[in-house]
């Protein structure tokens, strides 16, 4: 059976050295994880911004060459575009960081402490409300 606790007594978060024994400790830890979850949504939005920016730059570059008379073949979706390795490596690093952050948040929720659970949920919701207000992409899933 899964039992959640509202106790502010002994709670260990992620590592043995992060041992909460006081009410002040649980308040500060909850505030930390609220901000962490908020920043996690910012990281997701930043990755989306990088993707949008790279798509607009590549299509603008194609139009520039076509308008200059270089006869650039427009991609119909079946021709591969060259990879911008700097952007790809940046996105790969950010994906690794995003995955690491999401696992940390999951482990905090799995302490089954109500206050930490609420901190993560509220931080995530506030982060989504703040960072995703200009993004209404319905294809977002499992990210």
CSV table of C-alpha atoms in Angstrom, one decimal:
chain,number,residue,atom,x,y,z
A,1,UNK,CA,0.0,0.0,0.0
A,2,UNK,CA,1.2,3.5,-0.8
A,3,UNK,CA,1.1,5.8,2.1
A,4,UNK,CA,1.7,9.5,1.8
A,5,UNK,CA,2.9,11.5,4.8
A,6,UNK,CA,2.1,15.0,5.9
A,7,UNK,CA,4.7,14.8,8.5
A,8,UNK,CA,7.5,17.3,8.7
A,9,UNK,CA,9.6,14.8,10.6
A,10,UNK,CA,12.4,12.8,9.1
A,11,UNK,CA,12.3,12.9,5.3
A,12,UNK,CA,15.2,12.0,3.1
A,13,UNK,CA,15.2,13.7,-0.3
A,14,UNK,CA,17.3,12.0,-3.1
A,15,UNK,CA,20.5,11.6,-1.1
A,16,UNK,CA,21.2,10.5,2.5
A,17,UNK,CA,22.8,13.9,3.3
A,18,UNK,CA,19.6,15.7,2.4
A,19,UNK,CA,17.8,14.7,5.6
A,20,UNK,CA,14.9,17.0,6.7
A,21,UNK,CA,14.2,17.0,10.4
A,22,UNK,CA,12.5,20.3,11.0
A,23,UNK,CA,9.5,22.3,9.8
A,24,UNK,CA,11.9,25.0,8.5
A,25,UNK,CA,13.7,22.3,6.6
A,26,UNK,CA,10.6,21.0,4.8
A,27,UNK,CA,9.5,24.6,4.0
A,28,UNK,CA,12.9,25.5,2.4
A,29,UNK,CA,13.1,22.1,0.6
A,30,UNK,CA,9.5,22.5,-0.7
A,31,UNK,CA,10.4,26.0,-1.9
A,32,UNK,CA,13.5,24.7,-3.6
A,33,UNK,CA,11.6,22.0,-5.5
A,34,UNK,CA,8.8,24.4,-6.4
A,35,UNK,CA,11.5,26.6,-8.1
A,36,UNK,CA,13.2,23.6,-9.6
A,37,UNK,CA,9.9,22.4,-11.2
A,38,UNK,CA,9.2,26.0,-12.4
A,39,UNK,CA,12.7,26.2,-14.0
A,40,UNK,CA,12.1,22.7,-15.6
A,41,UNK,CA,9.2,24.2,-17.6
A,42,UNK,CA,11.5,27.1,-18.6
A,43,UNK,CA,14.1,24.6,-19.9
A,44,UNK,CA,11.4,22.8,-22.0
A,45,UNK,CA,10.3,26.2,-23.4
A,46,UNK,CA,13.9,27.2,-24.2
A,47,UNK,CA,14.4,23.9,-26.2
A,48,UNK,CA,11.2,24.7,-28.1
A,49,UNK,CA,12.5,28.2,-28.8
A,50,UNK,CA,15.7,26.8,-30.2
A,51,UNK,CA,13.8,24.5,-32.5
A,52,UNK,CA,11.5,27.3,-33.7
A,53,UNK,CA,14.5,29.6,-34.3
A,54,UNK,CA,16.4,27.1,-36.3
A,55,UNK,CA,13.4,26.2,-38.5
A,56,UNK,CA,12.8,29.9,-39.3
A,57,UNK,CA,16.5,30.6,-40.0
A,58,UNK,CA,16.8,27.6,-42.4
A,59,UNK,CA,13.7,28.5,-44.3
A,60,UNK,CA,14.7,32.2,-44.5
A,61,UNK,CA,18.2,31.1,-45.8
A,62,UNK,CA,16.5,29.0,-48.5
A,63,UNK,CA,14.3,31.9,-49.6
A,64,UNK,CA,17.3,34.2,-49.7
A,65,UNK,CA,19.2,31.9,-52.0
A,66,UNK,CA,16.2,31.4,-54.2
A,67,UNK,CA,15.5,35.2,-54.5
A,68,UNK,CA,19.2,35.8,-55.3
A,69,UNK,CA,18.8,33.5,-58.4
A,70,UNK,CA,20.8,30.5,-57.2
A,71,UNK,CA,18.0,28.1,-58.0
A,72,UNK,CA,17.8,26.4,-54.7
A,73,UNK,CA,15.6,23.3,-54.7
A,74,UNK,CA,12.9,23.8,-52.1
A,75,UNK,CA,12.5,20.9,-49.7
A,76,UNK,CA,9.2,19.1,-50.1
A,77,UNK,CA,9.7,17.3,-46.9
A,78,UNK,CA,11.4,14.4,-48.5
A,79,UNK,CA,14.9,15.9,-49.0
A,80,UNK,CA,17.0,15.9,-45.9
A,81,UNK,CA,18.4,19.2,-44.7
A,82,UNK,CA,22.0,19.4,-43.6
A,83,UNK,CA,22.4,19.1,-39.8
A,84,UNK,CA,23.6,22.1,-37.8
A,85,UNK,CA,25.9,20.1,-35.5
A,86,UNK,CA,26.3,22.9,-33.0
A,87,UNK,CA,22.6,23.2,-32.5
A,88,UNK,CA,22.2,19.5,-32.6
A,89,UNK,CA,24.8,19.0,-29.8
A,90,UNK,CA,23.2,21.8,-27.8
A,91,UNK,CA,19.8,20.2,-28.1
A,92,UNK,CA,21.2,16.8,-27.2
A,93,UNK,CA,22.8,18.3,-24.0
A,94,UNK,CA,19.6,20.1,-23.2
A,95,UNK,CA,17.6,16.9,-23.7
A,96,UNK,CA,20.0,15.1,-21.3
A,97,UNK,CA,19.5,17.9,-18.7
A,98,UNK,CA,15.7,17.8,-19.2
A,99,UNK,CA,15.6,14.0,-18.7
A,100,UNK,CA,17.8,14.3,-15.6
A,101,UNK,CA,15.6,17.0,-14.1
A,102,UNK,CA,12.4,15.1,-14.8
A,103,UNK,CA,13.8,12.0,-13.0
A,104,UNK,CA,14.8,14.1,-10.0
A,105,UNK,CA,11.3,15.6,-9.9
A,106,UNK,CA,9.8,12.1,-10.1
A,107,UNK,CA,12.0,10.9,-7.2
A,108,UNK,CA,11.0,13.8,-5.1
A,109,UNK,CA,7.4,13.0,-5.7
A,110,UNK,CA,8.1,9.4,-4.8
A,111,UNK,CA,9.2,10.4,-1.3
A,112,UNK,CA,5.4,10.3,-0.7
A,113,UNK,CA,5.6,13.5,1.3
A,114,UNK,CA,2.5,15.6,0.7
A,115,UNK,CA,4.4,19.0,1.0
A,116,UNK,CA,7.1,18.0,-1.5
A,117,UNK,CA,4.4,16.6,-3.9
A,118,UNK,CA,2.5,19.8,-3.8
A,119,UNK,CA,5.6,21.9,-4.3
A,120,UNK,CA,6.5,19.9,-7.4
A,121,UNK,CA,2.9,20.1,-8.8
A,122,UNK,CA,2.5,23.8,-8.1
A,123,UNK,CA,5.9,24.7,-9.4
A,124,UNK,CA,5.3,22.7,-12.6
A,125,UNK,CA,1.9,24.3,-13.1
A,126,UNK,CA,3.2,27.8,-12.5
A,127,UNK,CA,6.1,27.2,-14.8
A,128,UNK,CA,3.8,26.0,-17.5
A,129,UNK,CA,1.5,28.9,-17.1
A,130,UNK,CA,4.4,31.4,-17.2
A,131,UNK,CA,6.6,29.8,-19.9
A,132,UNK,CA,4.2,28.2,-22.3
A,133,UNK,CA,1.7,31.0,-22.6
A,134,UNK,CA,2.8,31.7,-26.2
A,135,UNK,CA,3.0,28.1,-27.2
A,136,UNK,CA,-0.2,26.3,-28.1
A,137,UNK,CA,1.3,23.2,-29.8
A,138,UNK,CA,-1.1,20.3,-29.4
A,139,UNK,CA,1.6,17.8,-30.4
A,140,UNK,CA,3.3,18.1,-27.0
A,141,UNK,CA,3.5,14.8,-25.2
A,142,UNK,CA,5.8,13.0,-22.8
A,143,UNK,CA,8.2,15.9,-22.8
